[in-house]
Structures are given as C-alpha cells and as structure tokens.
Coordinates of C-alpha atoms in Angstrom, one line a residue:
M116 CA 139.6 55.7 -30.2
T117 CA 136.6 53.3 -29.8
S118 CA 136.9 53.4 -26.0
T119 CA 136.9 57.2 -26.0
R120 CA 133.7 57.3 -28.1
E121 CA 132.1 54.7 -25.8
T122 CA 133.0 56.8 -22.8
E123 CA 131.5 60.0 -24.4
N124 CA 128.3 58.1 -25.3
T125 CA 128.1 56.8 -21.7
K126 CA 128.4 60.3 -20.3
S127 CA 125.9 61.7 -22.7
A128 CA 123.4 58.9 -21.6
I129 CA 123.6 60.1 -18.0
A130 CA 121.0 62.6 -17.0
P131 CA 122.5 66.1 -16.8
M132 CA 121.2 66.4 -13.3
L133 CA 123.6 63.7 -12.1
H134 CA 126.6 65.7 -13.3
L135 CA 125.9 68.0 -10.4
S136 CA 127.2 67.4 -6.9
P137 CA 124.7 66.0 -4.4
R138 CA 124.6 69.3 -2.6
L139 CA 123.8 71.2 -5.8
R140 CA 121.1 68.7 -6.7
H141 CA 119.6 69.2 -3.2
R142 CA 119.5 72.9 -3.9
V143 CA 117.7 72.3 -7.2
Y144 CA 115.1 70.0 -5.5
L145 CA 114.3 72.8 -3.1
H146 CA 113.1 74.9 -6.0
T147 CA 110.8 72.2 -7.3
E148 CA 107.4 71.3 -5.8
L149 CA 108.8 68.6 -3.6
L150 CA 108.4 70.9 -0.7
A151 CA 104.6 71.4 -0.8
R152 CA 103.8 74.8 0.5
Y153 CA 100.9 77.2 0.0
E154 CA 101.3 80.7 -1.3
D155 CA 101.4 82.1 2.3
G156 CA 104.3 79.8 3.2
N157 CA 102.3 77.4 5.3
Y158 CA 102.8 73.6 5.0
A159 CA 100.6 71.8 2.7
V160 CA 99.3 68.4 3.7
L161 CA 99.6 65.6 1.2
N162 CA 96.9 62.9 1.2
L163 CA 98.3 59.4 0.7
N164 CA 94.9 58.4 -0.7
G165 CA 94.4 61.4 -2.9
G166 CA 97.3 61.7 -5.3
T167 CA 99.0 65.1 -5.6
Q168 CA 96.0 67.4 -5.4
V169 CA 96.0 69.4 -2.2
P170 CA 93.3 71.8 -1.1
S171 CA 94.2 75.4 -0.6
R172 CA 94.6 76.5 3.0
F173 CA 91.5 78.7 2.3
G174 CA 88.6 76.8 0.9
Y175 CA 87.6 79.4 -1.6
F176 CA 90.9 79.3 -3.5
P177 CA 91.3 76.9 -6.4
E178 CA 93.0 73.6 -5.7
E179 CA 96.8 73.6 -6.0
K180 CA 98.6 70.8 -7.8
F181 CA 102.0 69.6 -7.0
G182 CA 103.7 67.9 -10.0
F183 CA 106.7 66.1 -8.6
Y184 CA 105.6 62.6 -9.8
G185 CA 107.7 62.8 -13.0
L186 CA 110.8 63.7 -11.0
L187 CA 110.4 60.5 -9.0
L188 CA 110.3 58.5 -12.2
S189 CA 113.4 60.0 -13.8
C190 CA 116.1 57.6 -12.5
R191 CA 117.0 55.5 -9.5
T192 CA 119.5 58.0 -8.0
I193 CA 117.2 61.0 -8.4
H194 CA 114.2 58.9 -7.1
A195 CA 116.2 58.0 -3.9
E196 CA 117.2 61.6 -3.3
A197 CA 113.9 63.2 -4.2
S198 CA 111.8 60.7 -2.2
A199 CA 113.9 61.2 0.8
L200 CA 113.4 64.9 0.6
L201 CA 109.7 64.5 -0.1
Y202 CA 109.0 62.3 2.9
R203 CA 111.3 64.1 5.2
H204 CA 110.0 67.7 4.6
N205 CA 106.3 67.3 4.0
R206 CA 103.2 66.5 6.0
F207 CA 101.1 63.4 5.2
I208 CA 97.7 62.3 6.1
I209 CA 95.6 59.2 5.4
R210 CA 92.0 58.7 6.2
Y211 CA 90.7 55.1 6.7
W212 CA 87.1 55.8 5.5
E213 CA 88.2 57.0 2.1
K214 CA 89.1 53.5 0.9
Q215 CA 88.2 51.5 4.0
S216 CA 91.9 50.6 4.1
L217 CA 95.3 51.8 5.2
A218 CA 97.0 49.9 2.3
P219 CA 98.6 53.1 0.8
L220 CA 100.5 53.5 4.0
R221 CA 101.7 49.9 4.0
N222 CA 102.7 50.3 0.3
L223 CA 105.4 52.8 1.2
T224 CA 108.9 51.5 1.0
P225 CA 111.1 51.0 4.1
S226 CA 113.3 53.9 3.1
S227 CA 110.2 56.2 2.7
I228 CA 108.9 55.2 6.1
S229 CA 112.3 55.8 7.7
N230 CA 112.3 59.3 6.2
L231 CA 108.8 60.3 7.4
T232 CA 108.8 63.1 9.9
Y233 CA 105.0 63.9 10.1
L234 CA 102.1 61.6 9.6
K235 CA 98.4 61.8 10.6
I236 CA 96.2 58.8 10.6
V237 CA 92.5 59.3 10.8
L238 CA 90.8 56.0 11.7
N239 CA 87.4 57.5 12.6
Q240 CA 86.5 61.2 12.9
A241 CA 83.2 62.1 14.5
S242 CA 84.2 65.7 15.4
C243 CA 85.6 69.0 14.2
H244 CA 85.8 68.9 10.5
H245 CA 84.4 68.0 7.1
K246 CA 84.9 64.4 6.1
G247 CA 85.6 65.2 2.5
P248 CA 89.3 65.2 1.6
K249 CA 89.3 68.0 -0.9
V250 CA 88.3 71.2 0.9
W251 CA 88.1 72.6 4.4
H252 CA 89.7 69.7 6.1
E253 CA 91.3 70.0 9.4
D254 CA 94.9 70.3 8.2
S255 CA 94.2 73.1 5.7
M256 CA 92.1 75.3 8.0
D257 CA 93.3 76.6 11.3
I258 CA 89.9 76.0 12.9
C259 CA 88.1 73.6 15.2
D260 CA 84.7 73.2 13.4
D261 CA 83.2 71.1 16.2
E262 CA 80.4 73.6 17.1
R263 CA 79.1 73.6 13.6
V264 CA 79.2 69.8 13.3
R265 CA 77.5 69.4 16.7
N266 CA 74.6 71.6 15.6
T267 CA 74.1 69.9 12.3
G268 CA 70.8 68.0 12.2
G269 CA 68.3 67.6 15.1
G270 CA 69.0 66.8 18.7
D271 CA 70.4 68.6 21.6
G272 CA 73.4 68.2 23.9
D273 CA 75.0 64.8 23.8
H274 CA 72.2 63.5 21.6
R275 CA 72.8 65.8 18.7
V276 CA 72.5 64.1 15.3
L277 CA 75.8 64.2 13.4
D278 CA 75.6 64.6 9.6
A279 CA 77.2 61.5 8.0
K280 CA 78.3 63.6 5.0
L281 CA 80.5 65.7 7.3
C282 CA 81.8 63.2 9.9
N283 CA 81.7 59.5 10.9
T284 CA 79.6 58.1 13.7
P285 CA 81.4 57.4 16.9
L286 CA 83.1 54.0 16.9
E287 CA 81.9 51.3 19.2
V288 CA 83.6 48.0 19.8
G289 CA 80.5 46.0 19.0
Q290 CA 80.1 47.5 15.5
P291 CA 80.8 45.0 12.6
E292 CA 83.0 47.5 10.9
A293 CA 85.1 48.1 14.1
K294 CA 86.7 44.6 13.9
A295 CA 87.9 45.2 10.4
L296 CA 89.2 48.7 11.3
Y297 CA 91.1 47.4 14.3
A298 CA 92.7 44.5 12.3
E299 CA 93.7 46.9 9.6
W300 CA 95.2 49.3 12.1
H301 CA 97.1 46.6 14.0
S302 CA 98.7 45.2 10.8
T303 CA 99.7 48.7 9.6
V304 CA 101.4 49.5 12.9
E305 CA 103.2 46.2 12.8
Y306 CA 104.6 47.1 9.4
L307 CA 105.5 50.7 10.3
S308 CA 107.2 49.8 13.6
S309 CA 109.9 47.9 11.7
Y310 CA 111.1 50.9 9.7
I311 CA 110.2 54.1 11.6
S312 CA 113.3 55.9 12.8
S313 CA 113.5 56.4 16.5
E314 CA 112.5 59.9 17.7
S315 CA 112.1 61.3 14.2
L316 CA 108.4 60.9 13.5
E317 CA 105.6 63.1 14.7
L318 CA 102.5 61.0 14.7
S319 CA 98.8 62.1 15.0
I320 CA 96.1 59.6 15.6
V321 CA 92.3 60.3 15.5
C322 CA 89.9 57.6 16.5
D323 CA 86.7 59.1 17.8
V324 CA 84.9 56.4 19.8
H325 CA 81.6 56.6 21.6
H326 CA 82.0 58.6 24.8
G327 CA 81.0 55.6 27.0
D328 CA 83.0 52.9 25.2
V329 CA 86.3 52.7 27.1
E330 CA 87.1 49.3 25.5
A331 CA 86.9 50.8 22.0
A332 CA 89.4 53.5 23.1
M333 CA 91.8 50.9 24.5
R334 CA 91.6 48.8 21.4
A335 CA 92.5 51.9 19.3
V336 CA 95.7 52.7 21.3
E337 CA 96.9 49.2 22.0
P338 CA 99.0 48.8 18.8
M339 CA 100.9 52.0 19.5
G340 CA 103.0 50.1 22.1
L341 CA 104.8 48.4 19.1
L342 CA 106.2 51.7 17.8
P343 CA 109.7 53.0 18.6
A344 CA 110.0 56.3 20.5
L345 CA 108.3 59.1 18.6
R346 CA 109.5 62.7 18.3
N347 CA 106.0 63.9 19.1
C348 CA 102.5 62.3 19.4
H349 CA 98.9 63.5 19.4
V350 CA 96.0 61.3 20.1
R351 CA 92.2 62.1 20.1
L352 CA 89.7 59.5 21.2
S353 CA 86.4 61.3 21.4
R354 CA 84.5 64.4 20.4
K355 CA 83.6 65.0 24.1
F356 CA 85.9 65.4 27.0
I357 CA 85.6 62.3 29.1
P358 CA 88.1 61.9 32.0
Q359 CA 88.7 58.2 31.4
L360 CA 89.2 58.6 27.7
Y361 CA 91.4 61.6 28.2
Q362 CA 93.6 59.7 30.6
I363 CA 94.0 56.8 28.1
A364 CA 95.0 59.3 25.4
Q365 CA 97.5 61.1 27.8
D366 CA 99.1 57.8 28.9
T367 CA 99.4 56.7 25.3
V368 CA 101.2 60.0 24.3
L369 CA 103.6 59.8 27.2
Q370 CA 104.4 56.2 26.5
A371 CA 104.9 56.9 22.8
R372 CA 107.3 59.7 23.5
R373 CA 109.0 57.6 26.3
I374 CA 108.4 60.3 28.8
S375 CA 106.9 57.7 31.0
K376 CA 106.2 54.0 30.7
P377 CA 102.8 53.1 31.9
P378 CA 102.0 49.3 31.9
L379 CA 101.2 48.0 28.5
P380 CA 98.0 46.1 27.9
A381 CA 98.6 42.4 28.5
S382 CA 97.1 41.5 25.2
L383 CA 100.0 43.1 23.3
P384 CA 102.7 40.6 22.0
C385 CA 105.4 43.1 23.1
A386 CA 104.0 43.6 26.6
T387 CA 106.2 40.9 28.2
A388 CA 109.3 41.7 26.2
L389 CA 109.2 45.4 27.0
A390 CA 108.3 45.0 30.6
Q391 CA 110.7 46.8 32.9
P392 CA 111.5 45.9 36.5
E393 CA 109.0 47.7 38.5
K394 CA 110.0 50.0 41.3
A395 CA 108.0 50.1 44.4
P396 CA 105.3 52.8 43.8
L397 CA 105.2 55.7 46.1
S398 CA 102.2 55.6 48.4
E399 CA 99.8 58.6 48.4
L400 CA 101.0 59.4 51.9
Q401 CA 104.7 59.6 50.6
V402 CA 103.7 61.8 47.7
E403 CA 101.8 64.1 50.0
S404 CA 104.5 64.2 52.7
R405 CA 107.1 65.4 50.1
L406 CA 105.2 68.5 49.3
L407 CA 103.8 69.1 52.8
A408 CA 107.3 68.9 54.2
L409 CA 108.0 72.2 52.5
P410 CA 107.2 75.5 54.3
R411 CA 103.8 76.8 53.4
E412 CA 105.2 79.8 51.7
L413 CA 107.1 77.6 49.2
R414 CA 104.0 75.5 48.6
F415 CA 102.1 78.6 47.7
R416 CA 104.8 79.6 45.2
I417 CA 104.7 76.2 43.6
L418 CA 100.9 76.2 43.3
E419 CA 101.1 79.7 41.7
Y420 CA 102.6 78.0 38.7
T421 CA 99.6 75.7 38.2
D422 CA 96.2 76.4 36.6
L423 CA 95.0 77.7 39.9
I424 CA 96.0 81.1 38.5
T425 CA 94.2 81.7 35.2
P426 CA 96.1 83.1 32.2
W427 CA 94.8 86.6 32.8
K428 CA 94.4 86.2 36.6
E429 CA 90.7 86.8 36.2
V430 CA 87.8 84.5 37.1
D431 CA 84.1 85.2 36.2
W432 CA 81.1 83.9 38.1
S433 CA 77.4 84.2 37.5
R434 CA 74.2 82.4 38.4
Y435 CA 73.1 82.0 34.8
P436 CA 73.1 80.0 32.6
S437 CA 72.7 77.2 35.1
N438 CA 74.3 74.5 33.0
R439 CA 77.7 76.2 33.1
A440 CA 80.5 75.6 35.5
K441 CA 80.6 77.6 38.7
Y442 CA 83.7 79.6 37.6
M443 CA 84.6 80.7 34.1
A444 CA 87.7 82.0 32.5
L445 CA 86.6 84.2 29.6
H446 CA 89.1 85.0 26.9
P447 CA 89.0 87.5 24.0
V448 CA 89.7 86.6 20.4
C449 CA 93.4 86.7 19.6
L450 CA 93.7 89.2 16.8
N451 CA 97.0 87.6 15.7
T452 CA 95.0 84.7 14.3
E453 CA 93.3 87.2 12.0
G454 CA 96.5 88.9 10.9
L455 CA 96.0 91.9 13.2
P456 CA 98.2 93.0 16.1
C457 CA 96.9 91.7 19.5
R458 CA 97.4 94.0 22.5
P459 CA 100.5 93.0 24.5
S460 CA 98.5 93.4 27.7
M461 CA 96.2 90.6 26.6
H462 CA 98.2 88.6 24.1
H463 CA 100.4 86.9 26.8
G464 CA 97.4 84.8 27.7
C465 CA 96.2 83.9 24.2
R466 CA 98.4 80.8 24.0
F467 CA 96.4 79.2 26.8
F468 CA 93.2 79.1 24.7
N469 CA 92.3 77.7 21.3
C470 CA 95.5 75.7 20.9
W471 CA 94.3 74.5 17.4
A472 CA 94.6 78.0 15.9
A473 CA 97.9 78.7 14.2
T474 CA 98.8 82.4 14.0
E475 CA 100.3 84.1 11.0
Q476 CA 103.5 84.5 12.9
Q477 CA 103.8 80.8 13.4
Q478 CA 103.6 80.2 9.6
R479 CA 102.6 76.6 9.9
S480 CA 99.5 74.4 9.6
T481 CA 98.1 73.0 12.7
V482 CA 98.1 69.3 13.4
G483 CA 94.3 69.5 13.7
C484 CA 92.3 69.8 16.9
F485 CA 93.7 67.8 19.8
C486 CA 92.5 70.2 22.4
R487 CA 91.9 68.7 25.8
V488 CA 89.2 71.2 26.6
R489 CA 87.1 70.4 23.6
H490 CA 87.8 66.7 23.2
S491 CA 89.2 63.6 24.9
A492 CA 92.6 64.3 23.4
A493 CA 96.2 64.6 24.5
S494 CA 98.9 66.6 22.7
S495 CA 102.0 68.7 23.5
T496 CA 100.4 71.4 21.4
C497 CA 97.6 71.9 23.9
I498 CA 98.4 74.0 26.9
C499 CA 94.8 75.3 27.2
W500 CA 93.7 76.4 30.6
T501 CA 91.3 74.0 32.4
P502 CA 89.9 74.2 36.0
P503 CA 92.5 72.4 38.2
S504 CA 89.9 70.3 40.0
A505 CA 92.5 67.6 40.9
L506 CA 94.6 70.0 43.0
F507 CA 91.6 70.3 45.4
L508 CA 91.4 66.5 45.8
V509 CA 94.9 65.5 47.0
C510 CA 94.5 65.9 50.7
H511 CA 92.9 68.3 53.2
S512 CA 96.1 70.4 53.7
L513 CA 96.7 70.9 50.0
F514 CA 93.0 71.6 49.5
N515 CA 93.4 74.6 51.9
D516 CA 96.6 75.7 50.2
A517 CA 94.9 75.5 46.8
Q518 CA 92.0 77.6 48.0
V519 CA 94.3 80.3 49.3
V520 CA 96.3 80.5 46.0
F521 CA 93.1 80.5 43.9
F522 CA 91.3 83.2 45.8
S523 CA 94.3 85.4 46.5
G524 CA 95.9 85.1 43.1
N525 CA 92.9 85.9 40.8
R526 CA 90.6 88.9 40.3
F527 CA 86.9 87.9 40.7
V528 CA 84.2 89.3 38.5
V529 CA 80.6 88.7 39.6
H530 CA 78.0 89.2 36.9
D531 CA 74.5 89.9 38.2
Y532 CA 72.8 88.0 35.4
R533 CA 74.9 86.2 32.8
G534 CA 78.7 86.0 32.6
D535 CA 78.9 84.6 29.1
I536 CA 77.0 87.6 27.7
P537 CA 77.4 90.4 30.3
Y538 CA 75.1 92.8 28.5
K539 CA 72.2 90.4 28.1
T540 CA 69.1 91.1 30.3
P541 CA 66.1 88.8 31.1
E542 CA 63.1 88.9 28.8
Y543 CA 59.7 89.1 30.4
P544 CA 56.3 88.8 28.7
A545 CA 55.1 91.9 30.5
L546 CA 58.1 93.9 29.3
I547 CA 56.4 95.0 26.0
P548 CA 57.6 98.1 24.2
R549 CA 54.6 100.1 25.3
D550 CA 55.4 99.6 29.0
V551 CA 59.1 100.3 28.5
G552 CA 59.0 103.1 26.0
E553 CA 56.1 105.2 27.3
G554 CA 57.0 104.9 31.0
R555 CA 53.7 103.3 32.0
S556 CA 53.6 102.3 35.7
A557 CA 54.8 98.7 36.3
T558 CA 55.9 96.6 39.2
S559 CA 59.6 95.7 39.6
K560 CA 60.6 92.8 37.4
Y561 CA 64.0 92.1 38.9
H562 CA 64.7 88.5 38.3
S563 CA 65.7 87.3 41.8
D564 CA 65.2 87.9 45.5
R565 CA 69.0 88.4 45.9
L566 CA 71.8 90.1 44.0
A567 CA 74.3 87.8 42.5
A568 CA 77.0 89.5 44.5
S569 CA 75.2 88.6 47.7
V570 CA 75.0 85.0 46.7
F571 CA 78.7 84.9 45.7
L572 CA 79.9 86.3 49.1
R573 CA 77.5 84.3 51.2
E574 CA 77.3 80.9 49.5
V575 CA 80.0 80.5 46.8
V576 CA 83.2 81.7 48.5
P577 CA 84.0 79.7 51.7
P578 CA 83.8 82.2 54.6
Q579 CA 87.4 81.6 55.6
M580 CA 88.5 82.6 52.1
L581 CA 86.8 86.0 51.9
Q582 CA 89.9 87.5 53.5
E583 CA 92.1 86.2 50.7
I584 CA 90.2 88.1 47.9
H585 CA 92.2 91.1 46.8
F586 CA 90.1 92.3 43.8
L587 CA 86.3 92.0 43.4
E588 CA 84.3 93.4 40.5
L589 CA 80.5 93.6 40.4
V590 CA 78.9 93.8 37.0
F591 CA 75.3 94.7 36.4
P592 CA 73.8 94.5 32.9
P593 CA 71.8 97.4 31.3
Y594 CA 68.4 96.5 32.8
S595 CA 65.4 98.5 31.7
H596 CA 63.9 101.0 34.1
I597 CA 61.6 98.4 35.5
G598 CA 64.2 95.7 35.6
W599 CA 66.1 96.9 38.7
P600 CA 65.1 96.1 42.3
E601 CA 62.8 98.9 43.5
E602 CA 62.9 100.5 46.9
G603 CA 62.0 98.0 49.6
H604 CA 62.8 95.0 47.4
P605 CA 64.1 91.9 49.3
A606 CA 67.3 91.8 47.3
L607 CA 68.3 95.3 48.6
A608 CA 67.7 94.3 52.2
D609 CA 69.7 91.1 51.8
W610 CA 72.4 93.1 50.1
A611 CA 72.8 95.5 53.0
E612 CA 72.9 92.6 55.5
T613 CA 75.5 90.7 53.4
L614 CA 77.8 93.7 53.3
C615 CA 77.7 94.1 57.0
W616 CA 78.4 90.4 57.5
A617 CA 81.2 90.4 54.9
R618 CA 82.9 93.4 56.4
E619 CA 83.9 91.4 59.5
K620 CA 85.4 88.6 57.3
M621 CA 87.2 90.4 54.5
N622 CA 90.6 92.0 54.5
L623 CA 89.4 95.4 53.4
R624 CA 92.8 97.0 53.6
G625 CA 93.9 94.7 50.8
L626 CA 90.7 94.8 48.8
T627 CA 90.1 96.8 45.6
L628 CA 86.4 96.9 44.8
R629 CA 85.0 97.9 41.4
I630 CA 81.4 98.2 40.3
V631 CA 80.3 98.4 36.7
M632 CA 76.9 99.4 35.4
A633 CA 77.3 98.0 31.9
D634 CA 76.0 99.1 28.6
S635 CA 75.5 97.5 25.2
P636 CA 78.7 97.1 23.2
N637 CA 79.7 99.7 20.7
G638 CA 78.0 99.1 17.4
S639 CA 75.2 97.0 18.7
S640 CA 71.6 97.8 19.3
A641 CA 70.3 99.7 22.3
P642 CA 69.5 97.8 25.5
P643 CA 65.8 97.0 25.9
G644 CA 63.8 100.1 26.6
R645 CA 66.5 102.6 26.2
G646 CA 66.0 103.6 22.6
N647 CA 63.1 105.9 23.4
I648 CA 63.7 106.3 27.2
T649 CA 62.1 109.3 29.0
A650 CA 63.7 111.6 31.6
D651 CA 61.6 109.9 34.3
Q652 CA 62.8 106.5 33.3
V653 CA 66.4 107.7 33.3
E654 CA 65.9 108.9 36.9
E655 CA 64.5 105.5 37.9
I656 CA 67.6 103.8 36.6
L657 CA 69.9 106.3 38.3
S658 CA 68.0 105.8 41.6
A659 CA 68.5 102.0 41.2
Y660 CA 72.2 102.7 40.7
R661 CA 72.3 104.6 44.0
R662 CA 70.3 101.9 45.9
I663 CA 72.9 99.3 45.0
I664 CA 76.0 101.4 45.4
S665 CA 75.3 103.3 48.6
P666 CA 75.3 100.3 50.9
L667 CA 79.0 99.7 49.8
A668 CA 79.9 102.7 52.0
V669 CA 80.0 100.3 55.0
L670 CA 83.1 98.7 53.6
A671 CA 85.0 102.0 53.4
L672 CA 84.4 103.0 57.0
F673 CA 87.1 102.5 59.6
K674 CA 86.5 99.5 61.9
A675 CA 86.7 100.1 65.6
G676 CA 89.6 98.3 67.2
D677 CA 90.0 96.5 70.5
E678 CA 90.9 98.1 73.8
K679 CA 94.5 98.5 72.8
G680 CA 93.7 100.9 70.0
G681 CA 92.0 101.4 66.7
D682 CA 92.4 99.1 63.8
E683 CA 91.9 100.6 60.4
N684 CA 90.1 98.2 58.1
G685 CA 88.6 100.5 55.5
L686 CA 88.4 99.6 51.8
R687 CA 91.7 100.0 50.0
K688 CA 90.4 101.2 46.7
F689 CA 87.0 101.7 45.0
H690 CA 86.4 102.2 41.3
A691 CA 83.2 102.7 39.4
R692 CA 82.3 102.6 35.7
I693 CA 78.7 103.8 35.1
A694 CA 76.8 103.8 31.9
W695 CA 74.7 106.9 31.2
P696 CA 71.2 105.5 30.5
W697 CA 70.3 108.2 28.0
V698 CA 73.2 107.5 25.7
W699 CA 70.9 105.4 23.3
N700 CA 68.0 107.8 23.3
F701 CA 66.9 108.6 19.8
D702 CA 66.8 112.3 20.6
Y703 CA 70.5 112.3 21.4
K704 CA 71.2 110.7 18.1
A705 CA 69.3 113.4 16.4
K706 CA 71.5 116.0 18.1
I707 CA 74.6 114.7 16.2
D708 CA 74.2 117.6 13.8
E709 CA 74.1 120.0 16.6
Y710 CA 77.1 118.7 18.6
G711 CA 79.0 116.8 16.0
W712 CA 80.3 113.3 16.7
T713 CA 83.2 114.6 18.8
G714 CA 81.1 117.1 20.7
L715 CA 78.4 114.5 21.5
K716 CA 81.0 112.0 22.6
D717 CA 82.6 114.6 24.9
Y718 CA 79.3 115.5 26.3
L719 CA 78.3 111.9 27.0
G720 CA 81.7 111.3 28.5
E721 CA 81.2 114.2 30.9
R722 CA 77.9 112.8 32.0
R723 CA 79.4 109.4 32.7
Q724 CA 82.3 111.0 34.6
L725 CA 79.8 112.9 36.8
L726 CA 78.1 109.6 37.6
I727 CA 81.4 107.9 38.4
E728 CA 82.4 110.7 40.7
E729 CA 79.1 110.6 42.5
A730 CA 79.4 106.8 43.0
E731 CA 83.0 107.0 44.3
R732 CA 82.2 109.9 46.6
S733 CA 79.2 108.1 48.1
V734 CA 81.3 105.0 48.9
M735 CA 84.6 106.5 50.0
G736 CA 83.2 109.5 51.8
Y737 CA 85.7 111.9 53.2
R738 CA 88.5 109.6 51.9
Y739 CA 87.5 110.3 48.3
Q740 CA 89.9 113.2 47.8
E741 CA 92.9 111.4 49.2
F742 CA 92.0 108.3 47.2
H743 CA 91.5 110.4 44.0
D744 CA 94.6 112.6 44.3
G745 CA 97.1 110.1 45.7
G746 CA 96.2 106.5 45.3
R747 CA 93.5 106.1 42.8
G748 CA 95.7 104.5 40.2
H749 CA 94.9 103.3 36.8
Q750 CA 91.9 101.2 36.1
W751 CA 92.9 98.1 34.1
I752 CA 90.6 96.7 31.5
S753 CA 89.0 93.4 32.6
V754 CA 89.0 90.5 30.2
W755 CA 85.3 90.5 29.8
E756 CA 85.4 94.1 28.7
E757 CA 88.2 93.3 26.2
K758 CA 86.1 90.4 24.9
F759 CA 82.7 92.1 24.5
Y760 CA 83.5 95.9 24.5
C761 CA 87.0 96.0 23.0
G762 CA 88.3 97.7 26.1
F763 CA 85.8 100.5 26.2

C-alpha cells in the first residue's frame, strides 16, 4: 500500500508536460515563442548580448518580446529539448562592440553550439546600418543603408566622415583596440570549432577594415581555418569594393564551405596538419588551351552564360557624369520588394541586383548586406551583375571572343547627356527664364562639339566590333529650344560624317536602330523652358529633331555591290519615339476642361504619332510602307524607360 502511494506521489511530482510523448512535446514547443517570428512570418534575429527583446522588422512598430526563458528553467529534460529547438530553428547575432567581448558566445554549452544553424558575428561594422542593437539593424530591415551612412557628416567620396553613433570606424591592424579584438576573436573560434556540427552552421562574419589594410583583413579571416565545414558562409571585409579584399573574402568563403582549399596562412596552428598533397598547378597556357581547343561557336555559347550578357541584355553608355564607368547596366526597382507585382518581362532580371533585399515571397530576413558590388564581401546570396573585366584579360584570343559576345548579345543605349538621369539637361547661367520663356534670340547652347552617338561609334566601340551590334538606341533628353545644335553646328557635320563612315563597317541588315526624343517622366515637372513654350520655340525644337534624324537615312539606303551584283545592306528596322514639345505648355493644361483628360491624352497621342511617322518615313524612305505593314514588329520597353518612365 505504501509503495503504491509513493508511486502516485512520484508521478504527481513529474511535470505534466513530461507525461506526453517527445513528439507531442515537440508540437507543443512549436506553439510557444521558441520559434521567434515576426507577425509577417519572417525570422526574428535574437541578440546574444541583448536578452530576449527583439526589434520589429519595421522600426516604427513596438518591440516584440519573446518569453521563453521560463520554459528553459522548468526542468532538465524540457531544457534539453527546448534549447535544442531554440538554437536549431532561430537566427542569432552578436556584436563585439556592445560589450567589447564575445564572451556570451563562449558561454554557450557544447550542445547549444552543436545545434546552431545560423549565427552572425559582427566584429567591426563601418558600413550599411545603424550600430544600435534595438531598432533598424541590418537583420530586421531588408535594406542596405550604406548610402545614408556614407553621406553622414562632412567629407566626400572615400573621405566621407562616418558618424560614430551609427557605425564603427574601419579597423586597422595598428590600432590598440585591434589587438584585443583579434585575440578575442581567435579564442572564440577555437572554442566554437570543437563543438560546431559539420555542414550544419550558416556563419556570417562582418569585420570592416580600412580599404588599404590587407593585413587587417588577413588577420580577421585567419581563425576561420580552424572551423569544420560550414553549410554556408558570408564574409564582409570593407565598406568599399577593393579587389584584394574581395578576393580574400571569396577565398575564405570557399575554404569554409570546402568548395576549394586555398593555402592556409602559415601562422595558423592547423595549417600544417590540414595541408593536403599539392597537385601540380595548371599553367596559364594549359588553362587557355582547354577552352581554345573548342570550336569558336562553342566558346561563344559558353561565354553567353557569363556576365558578358547583362540580366536584361541592355547596356547604357553616356559621356556624363565623367566619374562613372564606361558602360552601365541600369535596373528598375523590383516591385516585389514593396509587396506589388513586378512585371514578368522585367522581374526575371531583378535577382541579379540588390541581393540584400528579401521579397515578400521569400518570407525570410536577409543575412545583412554581403553584396560584392557595394562592399568587399563574398556570399552565396550575392549573384549581382558586375562588369566581367577579367574575361577580357585572359588572352588575346579570348579577348576577341568576349568582345564579340558582349557587342552581339546586348542592346546598346547611348544617352546624349546623362545615362543615370536620362531626362536631365545641362544648366547654363545664360538660360534664364526670360530667355527661355519669351523666346528671346540666343545662340545655341548645345553642350558639346559632337553628339554622344558619334563619340560612341567612333571612339568607344572598336571598329571591328561595329558589325556585331544588332540593336542601337539613341536617347536625347528634353533640351530647351536653345539647347539643341543649331543649323551649321559642328556636331551636326561630325554626325553626318560619322554615319557615312559607320555605314561601311556596320552590319545594317542585322541592325535595329531606335531613336528617342525623351520627355520628363509622368508626374514630374516640365523640362526647362517648356512650361510656357511658344509656337516658334516648338518649331525650333522640331527642326532640331529633323536635323539629327534626317542624316540617319544614309543607313537605310541600299549599298552598291561589287561587279558580280548588288549587295543589299540597308537598315533592318528603324523605330522612333518622339516627345511632343508642347505637351507641358500651360495653355494645354488649361484646355483640360475643353477636351477632358481622355480627350487631351488622345490629342497629344495623335500629335506624337504624327512626329513618329514623319521620323520613320524620313529615314526609311520608300521602304517605310513595307517596314510598317510587314516587319515593323513590337517596340519593346527599354530598361531605362521602365526605371524612369514606368514603361511609358
């Protein structure tokens, strides 16, 4: 009788939770706050330095609190099961500067470390995001805030002053605090390496060093050779993109994931033990010969799968601003990141830009910004497009192959003034409202002696590559009536000469040419001088259109052949998109009551269509009707139009 009572007392002393099977207890844990998630379903990020308070994914929401601490204290069995679930299914972050220590990470038990699946360690952060751990940090917002941080305080370019309240100063190996940081980091990695499960942990490391301090970067990644194979790895070493630092980050990531095994630094204790028998490295000549042994057509197909072809197969070029790269790959905003549907015709390329932005469909927080375009960083999450400069430096034969693929596989858009803001026009002191608005006589204020298209064809594209271009688009911003080259301007004479010269070098039968006389985007202000433009000024602009477009007719003519017969080399297709200069005139806006919005829109559309037809007839000549009726085809929307004009 006594033993029965003792048994009943023992059973009653056991927590009711333990009467359930392990599988049922696991189901119960899933309904607690052990799995830290925001209301939108995205992963929360638990700060190992900051208790259980986690900022909302959106900074203006109140902080969310996760109260699972009591569950961990209930009993040993529940603690073991709950902690395993906690560390296996949540994201954790620790920032060195918060306590000048990584001790909370070393305080984790071996079982907790073995269950970790995601950990981010921020040793030094001089880019991207707020330093404060409570709101707007990099793992709760799907943004790269580097532009705002760069512009905080005085300075310009590489010498911008960073706000110490928002980010750390770049780390240098000679700084007194650097020695303590490296020692703390090395001892922490030594401890973690003993208990991390192989190929189960995704590890992110941020240690922004000074962009010229390669030794500081090497010291930061050295301890990572002690770690077992990681499931994934992300490393950032500098706010700026520096080729040397990027290569260090890339080698570290590949080594950590055991994708490749670059030589470990000799200073590491494990360097000798982990050393593998080295195979004789392939010489550069052997590497080249393997690819060059293939037929050229196969080499072209291989190169088409590289960054030689931009995500939207469109490359922009302009003379201004001068500090930008020769070629640009513009990209529109991905509407999916704002919870709106992104057009399928554009969305296929969105994944190659802004890798740090998590869309609503992905339902996850980002790992932070490890973009190789913005920073010296390496990550499997970054597949952002970058100019493939290295492909042009392998050897002379592959240089020629790369050129052919680049110029034949992309559409080229040449902006007459600025490619980054296609509707922007130059500002001149003489261009005062009185001169523009009242039509007072003024000399031409065109900003150059040559059209950008002429410079592009003559100087930018190698002459032997002109025949490879299949699509060329010429974009002119909405200059004022005195901003265009006037009759007899040197730019027009040079333009006519360039077209005659290019005709002999281009494959016109395979070329589609498009010219755009741009306007201001919908919803913006009128271009300079067009708000109160007069009829005479409109005619001046239309005449400027004709002076630029009419010389293009030389490309549509048939080329005389040799003695054996004629060789047709006329332009394959020509498209025009012409802005009606009077569309912003205040008098037209006053006629909305007369026409109505729909009527006014139809009227302006008719005027634009007349200008387009006039331009296409002047270039194609007697071929216009055949071109219009049979082979005109659909005009696709260029990326720059999608970005700035929403596909007008």
